[in-house]
Coordinates of C-alpha atoms in Angstrom, one line a residue:
M1 CA -3.2 84.4 23.5
K2 CA -1.7 81.0 23.4
K3 CA -1.5 79.2 20.1
S4 CA -4.2 76.6 19.8
R5 CA -3.4 73.0 19.1
S6 CA -5.1 70.7 16.6
L7 CA -7.4 68.1 18.2
R8 CA -6.5 65.7 15.4
V9 CA -2.8 66.0 16.1
T10 CA -3.4 65.6 19.8
L11 CA -5.5 62.5 19.3
L12 CA -2.8 61.1 16.9
R13 CA -0.3 61.6 19.7
G14 CA -2.7 59.6 21.9
V15 CA -2.4 56.8 19.4
V16 CA 1.4 56.9 19.0
I17 CA 2.3 57.3 22.6
P18 CA 0.3 54.3 23.8
S19 CA 1.7 52.3 21.0
I20 CA 5.3 53.1 22.1
T21 CA 4.2 52.4 25.7
V22 CA 2.9 49.0 24.6
L23 CA 6.2 48.3 22.8
F24 CA 8.2 49.1 25.9
V25 CA 5.8 47.0 28.0
L26 CA 6.2 44.0 25.7
F27 CA 9.9 44.5 25.6
G28 CA 10.0 44.6 29.4
I29 CA 7.8 41.5 29.6
G30 CA 10.3 39.8 27.2
L31 CA 13.2 40.8 29.3
I32 CA 11.5 39.6 32.5
G33 CA 10.5 36.4 30.8
T34 CA 14.0 35.9 29.5
N35 CA 15.4 36.4 32.9
L36 CA 12.9 34.1 34.5
I37 CA 13.5 31.3 31.9
L38 CA 17.3 31.8 32.2
S39 CA 17.0 31.7 36.0
G40 CA 15.0 28.5 35.7
I41 CA 17.7 26.9 33.5
V42 CA 20.4 28.0 35.8
D43 CA 18.5 26.8 38.9
H44 CA 17.7 23.4 37.2
Q45 CA 21.3 22.8 36.2
A46 CA 22.6 24.0 39.6
L47 CA 20.3 21.7 41.5
L48 CA 21.2 18.8 39.2
V49 CA 25.0 19.1 39.6
A50 CA 24.7 19.8 43.3
A51 CA 22.7 16.6 43.8
L52 CA 25.2 14.6 41.7
A53 CA 28.1 16.1 43.6
R54 CA 26.4 15.4 46.9
Q55 CA 25.8 11.8 46.0
G56 CA 29.3 11.3 44.8
D57 CA 30.8 12.9 47.9
Q58 CA 28.5 10.8 50.1
Y59 CA 29.7 7.7 48.3
L60 CA 33.4 8.5 48.8
T61 CA 32.8 9.7 52.4
E62 CA 31.0 6.6 53.5
T63 CA 33.8 4.5 51.8
G64 CA 36.5 6.5 53.6
S65 CA 34.8 6.2 57.0
L66 CA 34.3 2.5 56.5
M67 CA 38.0 1.9 55.5
H68 CA 39.2 4.1 58.4
S69 CA 37.2 2.3 61.0
L70 CA 38.5 -1.1 59.9
A71 CA 42.1 0.0 59.3
Y72 CA 42.9 0.2 63.1
V73 CA 41.1 -3.1 63.7
M74 CA 43.3 -5.0 61.3
P75 CA 46.7 -4.8 63.1
G76 CA 45.2 -6.3 66.3
L77 CA 44.0 -9.5 64.5
A78 CA 45.8 -12.7 63.6
P79 CA 46.5 -13.3 59.9
E80 CA 43.5 -15.7 59.8
G81 CA 41.3 -13.1 61.3
Q82 CA 42.5 -10.4 59.0
V83 CA 41.7 -12.6 55.9
A84 CA 38.3 -13.4 57.3
L85 CA 37.5 -9.7 58.0
L86 CA 38.6 -8.8 54.4
S87 CA 36.4 -11.5 52.9
Q88 CA 33.4 -10.5 55.0
M89 CA 33.9 -6.9 54.1
R90 CA 34.0 -7.6 50.4
A91 CA 30.9 -9.8 50.7
N92 CA 29.0 -7.0 52.6
Y93 CA 30.2 -4.2 50.4
P94 CA 30.4 -5.2 46.7
R95 CA 31.8 -1.8 45.9
F96 CA 35.3 -3.1 46.8
T97 CA 36.9 -5.3 44.1
T98 CA 40.1 -5.8 46.0
L99 CA 41.2 -5.3 49.7
Y100 CA 44.7 -5.7 51.1
L101 CA 46.8 -4.8 54.1
L102 CA 50.4 -3.4 53.7
D103 CA 53.2 -3.3 56.1
E104 CA 55.3 -0.2 56.8
T105 CA 57.5 -0.9 53.7
G106 CA 54.6 -1.2 51.4
R107 CA 54.5 -5.0 51.0
V108 CA 51.2 -6.9 50.9
L109 CA 50.6 -8.8 54.1
V110 CA 47.1 -10.2 53.5
E111 CA 44.7 -9.7 50.6
D112 CA 41.3 -10.6 49.3
A113 CA 41.0 -10.4 45.5
D114 CA 39.1 -12.4 42.8
T115 CA 41.8 -13.1 40.3
L116 CA 45.2 -11.6 41.2
A117 CA 47.5 -12.9 43.9
L118 CA 49.0 -9.9 45.6
S119 CA 50.6 -11.3 48.8
G120 CA 54.2 -10.3 49.1
L121 CA 54.1 -7.7 46.3
D122 CA 55.8 -4.3 47.0
M123 CA 53.2 -1.5 46.6
S124 CA 55.5 1.3 47.8
G125 CA 56.0 2.5 44.3
R126 CA 52.3 2.9 43.5
Q127 CA 51.0 6.5 43.1
F128 CA 48.8 6.3 46.2
F129 CA 51.4 5.1 48.7
Q130 CA 53.5 8.2 49.4
P131 CA 50.6 10.8 49.2
A132 CA 48.6 8.7 51.7
R133 CA 51.5 8.2 54.0
E134 CA 52.5 11.9 53.9
S135 CA 48.9 13.2 54.4
G136 CA 48.2 10.8 57.2
R137 CA 44.5 10.5 56.2
V138 CA 42.2 8.8 53.8
Y139 CA 43.5 9.2 50.3
F140 CA 41.7 8.6 47.0
S141 CA 43.9 8.0 43.9
D142 CA 43.2 9.2 40.4
P143 CA 40.7 7.0 38.5
F144 CA 41.9 4.1 36.5
V145 CA 40.5 1.0 34.7
S146 CA 40.6 -1.9 37.0
L147 CA 42.5 -5.0 35.8
T148 CA 40.0 -7.1 37.7
T149 CA 36.6 -5.7 36.5
R150 CA 37.6 -3.6 33.5
R151 CA 35.6 -0.8 35.0
V152 CA 36.7 2.6 36.3
A153 CA 37.9 2.4 39.9
V154 CA 40.0 4.4 42.4
T155 CA 42.3 3.3 45.2
C156 CA 41.3 4.2 48.7
A157 CA 44.3 4.1 51.0
V158 CA 44.2 4.6 54.8
P159 CA 47.6 5.0 56.5
I160 CA 47.8 3.3 59.9
F161 CA 49.8 5.0 62.7
L162 CA 50.4 3.5 66.2
D163 CA 52.1 5.8 68.7
D164 CA 52.7 8.3 65.9
Q165 CA 54.6 5.7 64.0
F166 CA 53.6 4.6 60.5
C167 CA 53.1 0.8 60.7
G168 CA 51.1 0.0 57.6
M169 CA 48.3 0.9 55.2
F170 CA 44.8 -0.5 54.6
V171 CA 44.0 -0.3 50.8
G172 CA 40.9 -1.0 48.8
E173 CA 40.1 -0.8 45.1
L174 CA 36.8 1.0 44.9
D175 CA 34.5 0.4 41.9
L176 CA 32.9 3.6 40.6
G177 CA 30.1 1.8 38.9
L178 CA 27.5 3.4 41.3
L179 CA 28.5 6.9 40.0
Q180 CA 28.1 5.7 36.4
Q181 CA 24.6 4.4 37.3
I182 CA 23.6 7.7 38.8
I183 CA 24.8 9.6 35.8
E184 CA 23.0 7.3 33.4
Q185 CA 19.7 7.5 35.4
V186 CA 19.7 11.3 35.8
D187 CA 17.4 13.2 33.5
A188 CA 19.3 16.4 32.6
G189 CA 17.0 17.3 29.7
R190 CA 16.9 16.8 26.0
D191 CA 20.4 16.5 24.3
S192 CA 22.1 17.1 27.6
L193 CA 25.3 15.6 28.8
S194 CA 26.2 14.9 32.5
F195 CA 29.5 13.6 33.6
I196 CA 32.1 13.6 36.3
V197 CA 35.8 14.2 35.7
D198 CA 38.9 14.3 37.9
Q199 CA 41.3 17.2 38.2
H200 CA 43.1 16.1 35.1
G201 CA 39.9 16.1 33.0
T202 CA 39.7 12.3 32.8
M203 CA 36.2 10.9 32.6
I204 CA 35.0 9.1 35.7
A205 CA 31.3 8.8 34.8
H206 CA 29.5 9.9 31.6
S207 CA 26.1 9.5 30.0
N208 CA 28.0 7.5 27.3
P209 CA 29.7 4.6 29.3
A210 CA 32.1 4.0 26.3
W211 CA 33.8 7.3 26.9
V212 CA 34.6 6.2 30.4
Q213 CA 36.0 2.8 29.4
E214 CA 38.1 4.5 26.7
G215 CA 39.6 6.8 29.2
Q216 CA 38.4 9.9 27.3
K217 CA 39.2 13.3 28.7
L218 CA 37.1 16.4 28.9
G219 CA 39.3 18.0 26.2
S220 CA 38.1 15.4 23.7
L221 CA 34.6 16.5 24.3
S222 CA 35.2 20.3 24.2
L223 CA 38.3 22.4 24.6
S224 CA 36.0 25.3 25.6
A225 CA 34.4 23.3 28.3
L226 CA 37.8 22.1 29.6
S227 CA 39.0 25.7 29.7
W228 CA 35.9 26.9 31.5
A229 CA 36.0 24.1 34.0
R230 CA 39.6 24.9 35.0
N231 CA 38.7 28.6 35.3
A232 CA 35.5 27.8 37.2
R233 CA 37.4 25.9 39.9
K234 CA 39.4 29.0 40.6
S235 CA 36.7 31.6 40.3
G236 CA 33.9 29.6 41.9
K237 CA 31.6 30.4 38.9
V238 CA 29.2 27.5 38.6
F239 CA 27.2 28.5 35.5
N240 CA 28.5 29.7 32.1
I241 CA 27.4 30.1 28.5
F242 CA 30.2 29.3 26.1
H243 CA 30.7 28.5 22.4
D244 CA 32.3 25.3 21.4
D245 CA 34.2 25.9 18.1
G246 CA 34.6 22.2 17.5
Q247 CA 30.8 21.7 17.4
N248 CA 30.0 25.3 16.4
T249 CA 27.4 25.3 19.1
W250 CA 26.6 27.5 22.1
F251 CA 26.2 25.6 25.4
F252 CA 24.6 26.2 28.8
S253 CA 26.8 24.5 31.4
S254 CA 27.0 24.2 35.1
M255 CA 29.7 22.6 37.3
Q256 CA 30.1 21.7 41.0
P257 CA 33.4 20.7 42.5
M258 CA 33.4 17.7 44.8
A259 CA 35.4 17.2 48.0
S260 CA 37.8 14.9 46.2
N261 CA 38.7 17.6 43.6
W262 CA 36.5 15.9 41.0
I263 CA 34.1 18.0 39.1
V264 CA 30.4 17.3 38.2
M265 CA 29.3 19.0 35.0
T266 CA 26.3 19.2 32.8
M267 CA 26.0 20.7 29.3
Q268 CA 23.0 21.4 27.1
P269 CA 22.9 23.1 23.7
A270 CA 21.6 26.7 24.3
A271 CA 19.1 26.3 21.4
V272 CA 17.5 23.3 23.2
A273 CA 17.7 24.8 26.7
A274 CA 16.3 28.1 25.6
Q275 CA 13.6 26.6 23.4
S276 CA 10.9 27.9 25.7
L277 CA 12.6 31.3 25.7
L278 CA 12.6 31.4 21.8
T279 CA 8.9 30.4 21.8
L280 CA 8.1 33.2 24.3
M281 CA 9.9 35.7 22.1
G282 CA 8.2 34.5 18.9
V283 CA 4.8 34.6 20.6
S284 CA 5.6 38.1 22.0
I285 CA 6.6 39.4 18.6
L286 CA 3.5 38.0 16.9
A287 CA 1.2 39.3 19.7
F288 CA 2.8 42.7 19.4
V289 CA 2.3 42.9 15.6
I290 CA -1.3 41.8 15.8
S291 CA -2.1 44.0 18.8
S292 CA -0.4 47.0 17.1
V293 CA -2.4 46.6 13.9
L294 CA -5.7 46.2 15.8
F295 CA -4.8 49.1 18.1
F296 CA -4.0 51.5 15.2
W297 CA -7.2 50.5 13.3
V298 CA -9.4 51.0 16.3
Q299 CA -7.7 54.3 17.3
M300 CA -8.0 55.8 13.8
R301 CA -11.6 54.8 13.5
T302 CA -12.3 56.4 16.9
L303 CA -10.3 59.5 15.8
I304 CA -12.6 60.0 12.8
Q305 CA -15.8 59.4 14.9
I306 CA -14.6 62.2 17.3
T307 CA -13.2 64.9 15.0
V308 CA -16.0 64.9 12.5
P309 CA -18.8 65.5 15.0
I310 CA -16.7 68.1 16.8
S311 CA -16.3 70.0 13.5
V312 CA -20.1 70.0 13.1
L313 CA -20.4 71.1 16.7
A314 CA -18.0 74.1 16.1
K315 CA -20.3 75.3 13.3
N316 CA -23.3 75.0 15.6
A317 CA -21.4 77.1 18.2
D318 CA -20.9 79.8 15.6
A319 CA -24.6 79.8 14.9
V320 CA -25.4 80.1 18.6
S321 CA -23.0 83.1 18.9
K322 CA -25.0 84.8 16.2
G323 CA -28.3 84.1 17.9
E324 CA -29.4 81.6 15.3
Y325 CA -30.5 79.0 17.7
K326 CA -32.9 77.3 15.3
A327 CA -30.0 76.6 13.0
L328 CA -28.5 74.3 15.7
S329 CA -28.3 70.7 14.4
I330 CA -27.5 67.6 16.4
D331 CA -28.3 65.1 13.7
Q332 CA -24.6 64.8 12.7
M333 CA -23.2 64.3 16.2
G334 CA -21.9 60.8 15.6
K335 CA -22.4 57.8 17.8
F336 CA -20.8 58.9 21.0
S337 CA -23.4 59.8 23.6
E338 CA -21.1 62.4 25.2
I339 CA -20.8 64.4 22.0
I340 CA -24.6 64.1 21.4
S341 CA -25.2 65.4 24.9
L342 CA -22.8 68.3 24.2
G343 CA -24.8 69.2 21.1
Q344 CA -28.0 69.1 23.0
S345 CA -26.5 71.3 25.7
F346 CA -26.1 74.0 23.2
A347 CA -29.8 74.1 22.6
R348 CA -30.4 74.6 26.3
M349 CA -27.6 77.1 26.9
V350 CA -29.6 80.3 26.3
A351 CA -32.4 79.3 28.7
A352 CA -29.9 78.3 31.3
V353 CA -28.0 81.6 31.1
E354 CA -31.3 83.5 31.3
E355 CA -32.3 81.5 34.4
R356 CA -29.0 82.2 36.1
D357 CA -29.4 85.9 35.4
H358 CA -32.8 85.9 37.0
L359 CA -31.5 84.1 40.0
M360 CA -28.7 86.6 40.4
E361 CA -31.2 89.5 40.2
Q362 CA -33.4 87.8 42.8
R363 CA -30.4 87.4 45.2
V364 CA -29.4 91.0 44.8
A365 CA -33.0 92.1 45.6
D366 CA -33.1 89.9 48.7
R367 CA -29.8 91.3 50.0
T368 CA -31.0 94.8 49.4
K369 CA -34.2 94.1 51.2
R370 CA -32.3 92.7 54.2
L371 CA -30.1 95.7 54.4
E372 CA -33.1 98.0 54.3
I373 CA -34.7 95.9 57.2
L374 CA -31.5 96.2 59.2
A375 CA -31.4 99.9 58.8
M376 CA -35.1 100.2 59.8
L377 CA -34.6 98.0 62.8
E378 CA -31.6 100.0 63.9
E379 CA -33.7 103.1 64.0
H380 CA -36.6 101.3 65.6
F381 CA -34.5 99.7 68.4
A382 CA -32.8 103.0 69.1
A383 CA -36.2 104.5 70.1
I384 CA -36.9 101.8 72.7
L385 CA -35.6 102.7 76.2
D386 CA -37.0 99.8 78.3
P387 CA -34.5 96.8 78.2
D388 CA -37.2 94.2 78.6
V389 CA -39.3 95.7 75.8
L390 CA -36.2 96.0 73.6
L391 CA -35.2 92.3 74.1
L392 CA -38.8 91.2 73.3
E393 CA -38.8 93.4 70.2
I394 CA -35.5 92.1 69.0
V395 CA -36.4 88.4 69.1
N396 CA -39.8 89.1 67.4
Q397 CA -38.4 91.4 64.7
V398 CA -35.5 89.0 63.9
R399 CA -37.9 86.0 63.7
D400 CA -40.5 87.9 61.5
N401 CA -38.1 89.6 59.2
F402 CA -35.5 87.0 58.7
D403 CA -37.7 83.9 58.7
Y404 CA -36.3 82.1 61.8
Y405 CA -38.8 79.8 63.4
F406 CA -37.3 80.4 66.9
V407 CA -35.1 83.2 68.4
N408 CA -34.0 83.6 72.0
I409 CA -31.6 85.8 74.0
M410 CA -29.6 84.6 77.0
L411 CA -27.6 86.8 79.3
L412 CA -24.8 86.1 81.8
D413 CA -25.6 86.4 85.5
D414 CA -23.8 88.8 87.8
A415 CA -21.1 86.2 88.6
R416 CA -20.6 85.7 84.8
E417 CA -20.8 81.9 85.3
T418 CA -24.2 81.1 84.0
L419 CA -26.3 82.0 80.9
I420 CA -29.9 82.7 81.8
I421 CA -32.7 83.0 79.2
R422 CA -34.1 86.5 79.1
E423 CA -36.4 86.5 76.1
A424 CA -37.6 84.0 73.4
T425 CA -40.3 83.7 70.8
G426 CA -43.4 81.6 70.6
D427 CA -44.8 78.9 73.0
I428 CA -41.5 77.2 73.3
G429 CA -39.9 80.5 74.4
A430 CA -42.7 81.0 77.0
Q431 CA -42.0 77.5 78.4
M432 CA -38.3 78.1 78.6
K433 CA -38.8 81.5 80.3
A434 CA -41.2 79.8 82.8
L435 CA -38.6 77.1 83.5
K436 CA -35.9 79.8 83.8
S437 CA -33.7 77.8 81.5
S438 CA -30.0 78.4 82.0
I439 CA -26.7 77.0 80.9
P440 CA -23.4 77.1 82.7
L441 CA -20.8 79.1 80.8
D442 CA -18.4 76.2 80.9
A443 CA -21.1 73.6 79.8
V444 CA -20.0 71.0 77.3
P445 CA -21.7 70.1 75.0
S446 CA -23.4 73.4 74.3
L447 CA -23.4 75.5 71.2
I448 CA -24.7 78.5 73.1
A449 CA -22.1 78.2 75.9
K450 CA -19.4 77.8 73.2
A451 CA -20.4 81.0 71.5
A452 CA -20.5 82.9 74.8
R453 CA -17.1 81.6 75.8
T454 CA -15.3 82.3 72.5
G455 CA -17.2 85.5 71.6
E456 CA -17.5 84.3 68.1
V457 CA -20.4 83.4 65.8
V458 CA -21.3 79.7 65.9
N459 CA -23.1 78.7 62.7
V460 CA -24.3 75.1 62.4
N461 CA -26.4 73.9 59.5
N462 CA -27.6 70.6 61.2
I463 CA -27.4 70.8 64.9
R464 CA -28.2 67.0 65.3
E465 CA -24.9 66.2 63.6
D466 CA -22.9 68.6 65.8
P467 CA -21.4 67.0 69.0
D468 CA -21.6 70.3 70.9
W469 CA -25.4 70.6 70.6
F470 CA -27.9 69.6 73.3
C471 CA -31.6 70.5 73.8
L472 CA -32.0 73.7 75.9
L473 CA -35.8 73.4 76.4
Y474 CA -35.6 71.3 79.7
T475 CA -32.4 72.7 81.1
S476 CA -32.8 74.7 84.3

């Protein structure tokens, strides 16, 4: 016999196991929430830097296309026309602070500038001249502070080739104030920094314009950010969480390289960016503590309300086993209707058992009587020699002794293709015999034909629900 287990221990397990399950569920919810919030932060920063990089690239691409389209118009114009074209271009595109045309040696042929006279100056030694000439395409220099506007600018240089021969260069000084405006207007979130730096880490645009004017570098802001930015350009990793030792702060940061090898970056303190995450964790912990306390209290109270009535019920069962049915008490069955019903069932148990025994005895008696009838009929039928009389006696005896309201016998014809009624009981049987009702052996639907074809008993409790049944009365 297997060792029994305590109901109290089992129910206690039912308290502990759900509690652990709830803990894991809340932990899973916390992990999912953390992942969703972190994904939201990553996506937000990624969209932000991608939008800034796209606007910056578009600004430089439009400028390069404009400069390239005019570069090959300039050599075909007279000096007066060249000056007029430069003046008109600066008037239509305020982004250019200075425009000038160089010959193949790098000297200024014509220029349009506000304060400086550049005509005749040798520009071949400037840092943009050789790279632009060697690349043969639009070239943007490293950013610098313009002497004209005192704002950050870059030089856009377009080399001019005629018949594959270098014959000059079209140069413009491009003001980057538009990028600064974009950075200042963007909403990167509380305590966030957004900025654009070149490949050397020099600030091109920053949320704090003074940093740009002072020529600050990314390393001045954060050596950790500078190191990550350099590695990110190689690895392609656009999001990172790093610790800045100088500020003793963790940062969430995203970067996006631009086509000009500049980098768009955004940084936000992790404590600020993850504030919603920390709130979620705090609420989750508080909810878990409160729910755990309530859960344990309810479960322990329920445990007492179950185990105490069951102990009383066990004593009542002992009384029933001794035949002391009057000692059965259901007054202390608690408040659960199921346990109260169980207690009441004990009071009805003896009567139910006695009734079942009586039914079993009745079924045995009925079966015995049927066997006696079958034995008697077997002897009675054996004494009848006339087939017609035998068939009539069979249907009548089966109907009378086994309580069937209708019995009939059908036999196959000589061709063994059709079932023909030979005998049946009652008025219905007389009508069918008069009609000489018959059924083809292959008839479908037909329960009778099915039984004749298969040679097996066909027992149907409700013929109207069986698809093989049809009315035989009017079949001829």
